[in-house]
């Protein structure tokens, strides 16, 4: 696998993991052979209670419920993931990195995406702040996505949805360049890049913690609080998607 464009473009590459996930770390080391990266030991859900984090001002449960489209709080696994990502942003800023790549420890490279990587980097605008290299949902704009947005607008009008009309209108990505889309509201935070300016914005939005890690990115992009882009094809893939036998041959196998 040719990781040289990644290596030369980013100041640092983080792989978020927990200390006990040694099997995942071994697989990541194998999948990313030839790429210089560091494992970042994040927050572990068994090391804290939600009440402790609320009391310490680390997690704001009321704000979380206000922001969630269904008014739900976060559980310990979701909080630990969100906290881990914020810790990476803070580490980036402390080390004065200008742009970094963040991977979760269940991510694998996509050969097709890697072959287009240098073209994607060339297509990125100078002021980009967030770049999805993996994502799920809401890439294409077609009649089905238009109908979905109209349904959401209606739910917003009758008070059944907390999303703003602006957020709904931007829920689906828009074509920008041959291999890049302007990001919409996408699931997953398994592989993405941020600049220092993007990190500052995300830290401010996530202090105290109030969003799941992927919801934070999606909320920021759909509300145009951050200048985000989506790669096409995907450069990385969440390992769970390898279960799709129709596309398995395109990706690095386990």
PDB file of C-alpha atoms in Angstrom:
ATOM      1  CA  UNK A   1       0.000   0.000   0.000  1.00  0.00           C
ATOM      2  CA  UNK A   2       1.310   3.447  -0.897  1.00  0.00           C
ATOM      3  CA  UNK A   3       0.777   5.715   2.101  1.00  0.00           C
ATOM      4  CA  UNK A   4       3.323   8.326   0.992  1.00  0.00           C
ATOM      5  CA  UNK A   5       0.729  11.063   0.211  1.00  0.00           C
ATOM      6  CA  UNK A   6      -0.667  10.700   3.741  1.00  0.00           C
ATOM      7  CA  UNK A   7       2.784  10.725   5.273  1.00  0.00           C
ATOM      8  CA  UNK A   8       3.896  13.862   3.464  1.00  0.00           C
ATOM      9  CA  UNK A   9       0.633  15.804   3.832  1.00  0.00           C
ATOM     10  CA  UNK A  10      -0.071  15.414   7.558  1.00  0.00           C
ATOM     11  CA  UNK A  11       2.003  16.686  10.472  1.00  0.00           C
ATOM     12  CA  UNK A  12       0.863  13.770  12.614  1.00  0.00           C
ATOM     13  CA  UNK A  13      -1.344  10.678  12.350  1.00  0.00           C
ATOM     14  CA  UNK A  14      -3.263   9.466  15.420  1.00  0.00           C
ATOM     15  CA  UNK A  15      -4.926   6.093  15.935  1.00  0.00           C
ATOM     16  CA  UNK A  16      -7.373   6.293  18.838  1.00  0.00           C
ATOM     17  CA  UNK A  17      -7.483   3.173  20.978  1.00  0.00           C
ATOM     18  CA  UNK A  18      -7.694   2.002  24.594  1.00  0.00           C
ATOM     19  CA  UNK A  19      -4.939   0.289  26.501  1.00  0.00           C
ATOM     20  CA  UNK A  20      -6.664  -3.112  26.583  1.00  0.00           C
ATOM     21  CA  UNK A  21      -7.388  -3.262  22.830  1.00  0.00           C
ATOM     22  CA  UNK A  22      -4.175  -5.071  21.968  1.00  0.00           C
ATOM     23  CA  UNK A  23      -5.751  -7.216  19.250  1.00  0.00           C
ATOM     24  CA  UNK A  24      -7.023  -4.147  17.437  1.00  0.00           C
ATOM     25  CA  UNK A  25      -3.678  -2.422  17.811  1.00  0.00           C
ATOM     26  CA  UNK A  26      -1.924  -5.424  16.261  1.00  0.00           C
ATOM     27  CA  UNK A  27      -4.321  -5.395  13.304  1.00  0.00           C
ATOM     28  CA  UNK A  28      -3.878  -1.655  12.811  1.00  0.00           C
ATOM     29  CA  UNK A  29      -0.101  -2.059  12.828  1.00  0.00           C
ATOM     30  CA  UNK A  30      -0.467  -4.702  10.111  1.00  0.00           C
ATOM     31  CA  UNK A  31      -2.965  -2.706   8.003  1.00  0.00           C
ATOM     32  CA  UNK A  32      -0.903   0.488   8.221  1.00  0.00           C
ATOM     33  CA  UNK A  33       2.509  -1.080   7.614  1.00  0.00           C
ATOM     34  CA  UNK A  34       4.786   1.560   6.138  1.00  0.00           C
ATOM     35  CA  UNK A  35       2.824   4.475   7.618  1.00  0.00           C
ATOM     36  CA  UNK A  36       4.252   6.383  10.573  1.00  0.00           C
ATOM     37  CA  UNK A  37       1.552   6.912  13.232  1.00  0.00           C
ATOM     38  CA  UNK A  38       1.068   6.855  17.000  1.00  0.00           C
ATOM     39  CA  UNK A  39      -1.523   5.088  19.113  1.00  0.00           C
ATOM     40  CA  UNK A  40      -3.405   7.575  21.261  1.00  0.00           C
ATOM     41  CA  UNK A  41      -4.775   6.021  24.455  1.00  0.00           C
ATOM     42  CA  UNK A  42      -8.199   7.563  24.933  1.00  0.00           C
ATOM     43  CA  UNK A  43     -10.775   7.587  27.698  1.00  0.00           C
ATOM     44  CA  UNK A  44     -12.085   4.182  28.792  1.00  0.00           C
ATOM     45  CA  UNK A  45     -15.740   3.795  29.707  1.00  0.00           C
ATOM     46  CA  UNK A  46     -15.047   1.652  32.792  1.00  0.00           C
ATOM     47  CA  UNK A  47     -12.764   4.293  34.341  1.00  0.00           C
ATOM     48  CA  UNK A  48     -15.505   6.801  35.152  1.00  0.00           C
ATOM     49  CA  UNK A  49     -19.190   7.226  35.917  1.00  0.00           C
ATOM     50  CA  UNK A  50     -21.526   9.678  34.223  1.00  0.00           C
ATOM     51  CA  UNK A  51     -22.349  11.329  37.548  1.00  0.00           C
ATOM     52  CA  UNK A  52     -18.634  11.951  38.149  1.00  0.00           C
ATOM     53  CA  UNK A  53     -18.226  13.633  34.776  1.00  0.00           C
ATOM     54  CA  UNK A  54     -21.314  15.788  35.259  1.00  0.00           C
ATOM     55  CA  UNK A  55     -20.071  16.906  38.689  1.00  0.00           C
ATOM     56  CA  UNK A  56     -16.627  17.696  37.268  1.00  0.00           C
ATOM     57  CA  UNK A  57     -18.097  19.711  34.391  1.00  0.00           C
ATOM     58  CA  UNK A  58     -16.645  17.348  31.784  1.00  0.00           C
ATOM     59  CA  UNK A  59     -20.032  16.220  30.435  1.00  0.00           C
ATOM     60  CA  UNK A  60     -23.210  18.318  30.113  1.00  0.00           C
ATOM     61  CA  UNK A  61     -26.162  15.933  30.017  1.00  0.00           C
ATOM     62  CA  UNK A  62     -28.835  18.622  29.708  1.00  0.00           C
ATOM     63  CA  UNK A  63     -27.128  20.238  26.723  1.00  0.00           C
ATOM     64  CA  UNK A  64     -26.693  16.796  25.169  1.00  0.00           C
ATOM     65  CA  UNK A  65     -30.428  16.163  25.355  1.00  0.00           C
ATOM     66  CA  UNK A  66     -31.153  19.611  23.931  1.00  0.00           C
ATOM     67  CA  UNK A  67     -28.906  18.979  20.920  1.00  0.00           C
ATOM     68  CA  UNK A  68     -29.924  15.369  20.213  1.00  0.00           C
ATOM     69  CA  UNK A  69     -32.701  15.124  17.647  1.00  0.00           C
ATOM     70  CA  UNK A  70     -34.599  12.683  19.904  1.00  0.00           C
ATOM     71  CA  UNK A  71     -33.641  14.336  23.180  1.00  0.00           C
ATOM     72  CA  UNK A  72     -31.455  11.452  24.360  1.00  0.00           C
ATOM     73  CA  UNK A  73     -28.425  11.610  26.706  1.00  0.00           C
ATOM     74  CA  UNK A  74     -25.150   9.775  26.003  1.00  0.00           C
ATOM     75  CA  UNK A  75     -24.014   6.509  27.579  1.00  0.00           C
ATOM     76  CA  UNK A  76     -20.509   5.848  28.930  1.00  0.00           C
ATOM     77  CA  UNK A  77     -19.248   4.325  25.645  1.00  0.00           C
ATOM     78  CA  UNK A  78     -20.405   7.350  23.650  1.00  0.00           C
ATOM     79  CA  UNK A  79     -18.926   9.764  26.182  1.00  0.00           C
ATOM     80  CA  UNK A  80     -15.570   7.974  26.225  1.00  0.00           C
ATOM     81  CA  UNK A  81     -15.395   8.115  22.421  1.00  0.00           C
ATOM     82  CA  UNK A  82     -16.297  11.817  22.312  1.00  0.00           C
ATOM     83  CA  UNK A  83     -13.828  12.568  25.095  1.00  0.00           C
ATOM     84  CA  UNK A  84     -11.048  10.663  23.317  1.00  0.00           C
ATOM     85  CA  UNK A  85     -11.537  12.649  20.113  1.00  0.00           C
ATOM     86  CA  UNK A  86     -11.505  15.930  22.036  1.00  0.00           C
ATOM     87  CA  UNK A  87      -8.285  14.897  23.767  1.00  0.00           C
ATOM     88  CA  UNK A  88      -6.716  14.381  20.339  1.00  0.00           C
ATOM     89  CA  UNK A  89      -7.781  17.875  19.262  1.00  0.00           C
ATOM     90  CA  UNK A  90      -6.217  19.286  22.418  1.00  0.00           C
ATOM     91  CA  UNK A  91      -3.020  17.310  21.878  1.00  0.00           C
ATOM     92  CA  UNK A  92      -2.820  18.613  18.322  1.00  0.00           C
ATOM     93  CA  UNK A  93      -3.074  22.213  19.489  1.00  0.00           C
ATOM     94  CA  UNK A  94      -0.558  21.709  22.291  1.00  0.00           C
ATOM     95  CA  UNK A  95       1.946  20.352  19.750  1.00  0.00           C
ATOM     96  CA  UNK A  96       1.255  23.111  17.207  1.00  0.00           C
ATOM     97  CA  UNK A  97       0.344  20.646  14.440  1.00  0.00           C
ATOM     98  CA  UNK A  98      -1.314  22.357  11.468  1.00  0.00           C
ATOM     99  CA  UNK A  99      -3.135  19.351  10.033  1.00  0.00           C
ATOM    100  CA  UNK A 100      -3.591  15.832  11.348  1.00  0.00           C
ATOM    101  CA  UNK A 101      -5.267  12.568  10.415  1.00  0.00           C
ATOM    102  CA  UNK A 102      -7.394  10.782  13.033  1.00  0.00           C
ATOM    103  CA  UNK A 103      -8.179   7.073  12.725  1.00  0.00           C
ATOM    104  CA  UNK A 104     -10.115   4.813  15.068  1.00  0.00           C
ATOM    105  CA  UNK A 105      -8.624   1.398  15.771  1.00  0.00           C
ATOM    106  CA  UNK A 106     -11.168  -0.570  13.691  1.00  0.00           C
ATOM    107  CA  UNK A 107     -10.388   1.163  10.396  1.00  0.00           C
ATOM    108  CA  UNK A 108      -8.788  -0.330   7.281  1.00  0.00           C
ATOM    109  CA  UNK A 109      -7.429   1.281   4.094  1.00  0.00           C
ATOM    110  CA  UNK A 110      -9.432   1.276   0.880  1.00  0.00           C
ATOM    111  CA  UNK A 111      -7.183   0.576  -2.124  1.00  0.00           C
ATOM    112  CA  UNK A 112      -9.416   2.472  -4.539  1.00  0.00           C
ATOM    113  CA  UNK A 113      -9.451   5.577  -2.361  1.00  0.00           C
ATOM    114  CA  UNK A 114      -5.718   5.481  -1.711  1.00  0.00           C
ATOM    115  CA  UNK A 115      -5.074   5.416  -5.453  1.00  0.00           C
ATOM    116  CA  UNK A 116      -6.910   8.755  -5.768  1.00  0.00           C
ATOM    117  CA  UNK A 117      -5.483  10.301  -2.617  1.00  0.00           C
ATOM    118  CA  UNK A 118      -2.988  12.666  -4.218  1.00  0.00           C
ATOM    119  CA  UNK A 119      -5.710  14.008  -6.499  1.00  0.00           C
ATOM    120  CA  UNK A 120      -7.961  14.607  -3.478  1.00  0.00           C
ATOM    121  CA  UNK A 121      -5.208  16.493  -1.679  1.00  0.00           C
ATOM    122  CA  UNK A 122      -4.719  18.704  -4.739  1.00  0.00           C
ATOM    123  CA  UNK A 123      -8.467  19.379  -4.879  1.00  0.00           C
ATOM    124  CA  UNK A 124      -8.743  20.471  -1.239  1.00  0.00           C
ATOM    125  CA  UNK A 125      -9.227  24.238  -0.955  1.00  0.00           C
ATOM    126  CA  UNK A 126      -6.686  26.203   1.031  1.00  0.00           C
ATOM    127  CA  UNK A 127      -9.152  27.017   3.820  1.00  0.00           C
ATOM    128  CA  UNK A 128     -10.469  23.486   4.471  1.00  0.00           C
ATOM    129  CA  UNK A 129     -10.982  22.611   8.157  1.00  0.00           C
ATOM    130  CA  UNK A 130     -12.372  19.056   8.170  1.00  0.00           C
ATOM    131  CA  UNK A 131     -12.014  16.241   5.659  1.00  0.00           C
ATOM    132  CA  UNK A 132     -13.887  12.925   5.918  1.00  0.00           C
ATOM    133  CA  UNK A 133     -11.836   9.974   4.638  1.00  0.00           C
ATOM    134  CA  UNK A 134     -14.556   7.576   5.804  1.00  0.00           C
ATOM    135  CA  UNK A 135     -18.251   8.252   6.387  1.00  0.00           C
ATOM    136  CA  UNK A 136     -21.707   6.739   6.096  1.00  0.00           C
ATOM    137  CA  UNK A 137     -24.910   8.077   4.515  1.00  0.00           C
ATOM    138  CA  UNK A 138     -26.030  11.280   2.814  1.00  0.00           C
ATOM    139  CA  UNK A 139     -23.501  11.485  -0.031  1.00  0.00           C
ATOM    140  CA  UNK A 140     -25.800  11.727  -3.056  1.00  0.00           C
ATOM    141  CA  UNK A 141     -28.385  14.353  -3.918  1.00  0.00           C
ATOM    142  CA  UNK A 142     -31.257  12.839  -5.905  1.00  0.00           C
ATOM    143  CA  UNK A 143     -35.043  12.648  -5.758  1.00  0.00           C
ATOM    144  CA  UNK A 144     -34.937  10.324  -2.765  1.00  0.00           C
ATOM    145  CA  UNK A 145     -32.673  12.644  -0.775  1.00  0.00           C
ATOM    146  CA  UNK A 146     -34.795  15.666  -1.798  1.00  0.00           C
ATOM    147  CA  UNK A 147     -37.935  13.929  -0.524  1.00  0.00           C
ATOM    148  CA  UNK A 148     -36.142  13.021   2.711  1.00  0.00           C
ATOM    149  CA  UNK A 149     -35.176  16.658   3.286  1.00  0.00           C
ATOM    150  CA  UNK A 150     -38.721  17.865   2.629  1.00  0.00           C
ATOM    151  CA  UNK A 151     -40.017  15.369   5.183  1.00  0.00           C
ATOM    152  CA  UNK A 152     -37.526  16.657   7.741  1.00  0.00           C
ATOM    153  CA  UNK A 153     -38.490  20.270   6.998  1.00  0.00           C
ATOM    154  CA  UNK A 154     -42.115  19.313   7.692  1.00  0.00           C
ATOM    155  CA  UNK A 155     -41.190  17.653  10.979  1.00  0.00           C
ATOM    156  CA  UNK A 156     -39.300  20.798  11.949  1.00  0.00           C
ATOM    157  CA  UNK A 157     -42.322  22.984  11.137  1.00  0.00           C
ATOM    158  CA  UNK A 158     -44.627  20.948  13.391  1.00  0.00           C
ATOM    159  CA  UNK A 159     -42.100  20.863  16.229  1.00  0.00           C
ATOM    160  CA  UNK A 160     -41.191  17.175  15.939  1.00  0.00           C
ATOM    161  CA  UNK A 161     -37.530  17.747  15.037  1.00  0.00           C
ATOM    162  CA  UNK A 162     -34.870  19.949  16.653  1.00  0.00           C
ATOM    163  CA  UNK A 163     -32.731  20.366  13.546  1.00  0.00           C
ATOM    164  CA  UNK A 164     -32.746  23.833  11.996  1.00  0.00           C
ATOM    165  CA  UNK A 165     -33.949  24.292   8.420  1.00  0.00           C
ATOM    166  CA  UNK A 166     -30.389  25.241   7.458  1.00  0.00           C
ATOM    167  CA  UNK A 167     -29.091  21.986   8.876  1.00  0.00           C
ATOM    168  CA  UNK A 168     -31.759  19.995   7.032  1.00  0.00           C
ATOM    169  CA  UNK A 169     -31.013  21.764   3.735  1.00  0.00           C
ATOM    170  CA  UNK A 170     -27.320  20.879   4.117  1.00  0.00           C
ATOM    171  CA  UNK A 171     -27.879  17.292   5.277  1.00  0.00           C
ATOM    172  CA  UNK A 172     -26.698  15.803   1.960  1.00  0.00           C
ATOM    173  CA  UNK A 173     -23.284  16.458   0.476  1.00  0.00           C
ATOM    174  CA  UNK A 174     -22.783  18.646  -2.602  1.00  0.00           C
ATOM    175  CA  UNK A 175     -20.336  17.877  -5.424  1.00  0.00           C
ATOM    176  CA  UNK A 176     -17.257  20.132  -5.220  1.00  0.00           C
ATOM    177  CA  UNK A 177     -14.490  18.520  -7.283  1.00  0.00           C
ATOM    178  CA  UNK A 178     -14.099  15.164  -9.089  1.00  0.00           C
ATOM    179  CA  UNK A 179     -13.084  13.411  -5.843  1.00  0.00           C
ATOM    180  CA  UNK A 180     -14.482  15.767  -3.208  1.00  0.00           C
ATOM    181  CA  UNK A 181     -17.928  16.754  -1.965  1.00  0.00           C
ATOM    182  CA  UNK A 182     -18.838  19.527   0.443  1.00  0.00           C
ATOM    183  CA  UNK A 183     -19.818  17.566   3.516  1.00  0.00           C
ATOM    184  CA  UNK A 184     -23.349  17.229   4.828  1.00  0.00           C
ATOM    185  CA  UNK A 185     -24.606  15.337   7.864  1.00  0.00           C
ATOM    186  CA  UNK A 186     -22.701  12.036   7.851  1.00  0.00           C
ATOM    187  CA  UNK A 187     -22.309   9.179  10.296  1.00  0.00           C
ATOM    188  CA  UNK A 188     -18.941   7.809  11.536  1.00  0.00           C
ATOM    189  CA  UNK A 189     -15.825   9.485  12.899  1.00  0.00           C
ATOM    190  CA  UNK A 190     -13.585   6.535  12.041  1.00  0.00           C
ATOM    191  CA  UNK A 191     -11.208   8.369   9.667  1.00  0.00           C
ATOM    192  CA  UNK A 192     -11.036  12.118   9.182  1.00  0.00           C
ATOM    193  CA  UNK A 193      -8.567  14.981   9.016  1.00  0.00           C
ATOM    194  CA  UNK A 194      -8.690  18.386  10.680  1.00  0.00           C
ATOM    195  CA  UNK A 195      -6.654  21.570  10.605  1.00  0.00           C
ATOM    196  CA  UNK A 196      -5.639  23.519  13.693  1.00  0.00           C
ATOM    197  CA  UNK A 197      -8.455  26.013  13.097  1.00  0.00           C
ATOM    198  CA  UNK A 198     -10.934  23.154  12.814  1.00  0.00           C
ATOM    199  CA  UNK A 199      -9.589  21.662  16.049  1.00  0.00           C
ATOM    200  CA  UNK A 200     -10.069  24.944  17.917  1.00  0.00           C
ATOM    201  CA  UNK A 201     -13.690  25.109  16.803  1.00  0.00           C
ATOM    202  CA  UNK A 202     -14.371  21.482  17.740  1.00  0.00           C
ATOM    203  CA  UNK A 203     -12.796  21.859  21.187  1.00  0.00           C
ATOM    204  CA  UNK A 204     -14.944  24.925  21.860  1.00  0.00           C
ATOM    205  CA  UNK A 205     -18.102  23.115  20.730  1.00  0.00           C
ATOM    206  CA  UNK A 206     -17.276  20.014  22.775  1.00  0.00           C
ATOM    207  CA  UNK A 207     -16.357  21.739  26.068  1.00  0.00           C
ATOM    208  CA  UNK A 208     -18.112  20.434  28.043  1.00  0.00           C
ATOM    209  CA  UNK A 209     -18.833  17.233  26.115  1.00  0.00           C
ATOM    210  CA  UNK A 210     -22.334  17.365  24.649  1.00  0.00           C
ATOM    211  CA  UNK A 211     -22.236  15.423  21.337  1.00  0.00           C
ATOM    212  CA  UNK A 212     -21.247  11.978  20.178  1.00  0.00           C
ATOM    213  CA  UNK A 213     -17.989  12.143  18.236  1.00  0.00           C
ATOM    214  CA  UNK A 214     -19.557  11.681  14.792  1.00  0.00           C
ATOM    215  CA  UNK A 215     -22.593  13.827  15.596  1.00  0.00           C
ATOM    216  CA  UNK A 216     -20.278  16.703  16.500  1.00  0.00           C
ATOM    217  CA  UNK A 217     -18.594  16.611  13.079  1.00  0.00           C
ATOM    218  CA  UNK A 218     -21.921  16.248  11.287  1.00  0.00           C
ATOM    219  CA  UNK A 219     -23.546  19.085  13.255  1.00  0.00           C
ATOM    220  CA  UNK A 220     -20.601  21.411  12.607  1.00  0.00           C
ATOM    221  CA  UNK A 221     -20.563  20.676   8.865  1.00  0.00           C
ATOM    222  CA  UNK A 222     -24.333  20.749   8.239  1.00  0.00           C
ATOM    223  CA  UNK A 223     -24.629  24.063  10.084  1.00  0.00           C
ATOM    224  CA  UNK A 224     -21.598  25.395   8.159  1.00  0.00           C
ATOM    225  CA  UNK A 225     -19.779  26.129  11.406  1.00  0.00           C
ATOM    226  CA  UNK A 226     -16.753  24.402   9.909  1.00  0.00           C
ATOM    227  CA  UNK A 227     -15.581  24.044   6.299  1.00  0.00           C
ATOM    228  CA  UNK A 228     -15.872  20.298   5.699  1.00  0.00           C
ATOM    229  CA  UNK A 229     -15.323  17.955   2.736  1.00  0.00           C
ATOM    230  CA  UNK A 230     -15.951  14.303   1.903  1.00  0.00           C
ATOM    231  CA  UNK A 231     -13.660  12.079  -0.136  1.00  0.00           C
ATOM    232  CA  UNK A 232     -14.951   9.973  -3.015  1.00  0.00           C
ATOM    233  CA  UNK A 233     -14.091   7.176  -3.101  1.00  0.00           C
ATOM    234  CA  UNK A 234     -13.479   6.575   0.599  1.00  0.00           C
ATOM    235  CA  UNK A 235      -9.825   6.402   1.613  1.00  0.00           C
ATOM    236  CA  UNK A 236     -10.540   4.290   4.708  1.00  0.00           C
ATOM    237  CA  UNK A 237     -13.347   1.972   5.697  1.00  0.00           C
ATOM    238  CA  UNK A 238     -14.756   0.978   9.041  1.00  0.00           C
ATOM    239  CA  UNK A 239     -13.934  -2.692   9.559  1.00  0.00           C
ATOM    240  CA  UNK A 240     -17.594  -3.591  10.093  1.00  0.00           C
ATOM    241  CA  UNK A 241     -18.247  -2.770   6.442  1.00  0.00           C
ATOM    242  CA  UNK A 242     -15.925  -5.581   5.368  1.00  0.00           C
ATOM    243  CA  UNK A 243     -18.852  -7.872   6.042  1.00  0.00           C
ATOM    244  CA  UNK A 244     -20.318  -6.685   2.737  1.00  0.00           C
ATOM    245  CA  UNK A 245     -19.145  -9.488   0.430  1.00  0.00           C
ATOM    246  CA  UNK A 246     -19.975  -7.475  -2.698  1.00  0.00           C
ATOM    247  CA  UNK A 247     -17.172  -4.978  -1.976  1.00  0.00           C
ATOM    248  CA  UNK A 248     -14.816  -7.006   0.206  1.00  0.00           C
ATOM    249  CA  UNK A 249     -12.275  -7.538  -2.568  1.00  0.00           C
ATOM    250  CA  UNK A 250     -11.727  -3.786  -2.876  1.00  0.00           C
ATOM    251  CA  UNK A 251     -10.357  -3.438   0.619  1.00  0.00           C
ATOM    252  CA  UNK A 252      -7.491  -4.716   2.696  1.00  0.00           C
ATOM    253  CA  UNK A 253      -8.698  -7.974   4.199  1.00  0.00           C
ATOM    254  CA  UNK A 254      -8.335  -9.007   7.812  1.00  0.00           C
TER     255      UNK A 254
END
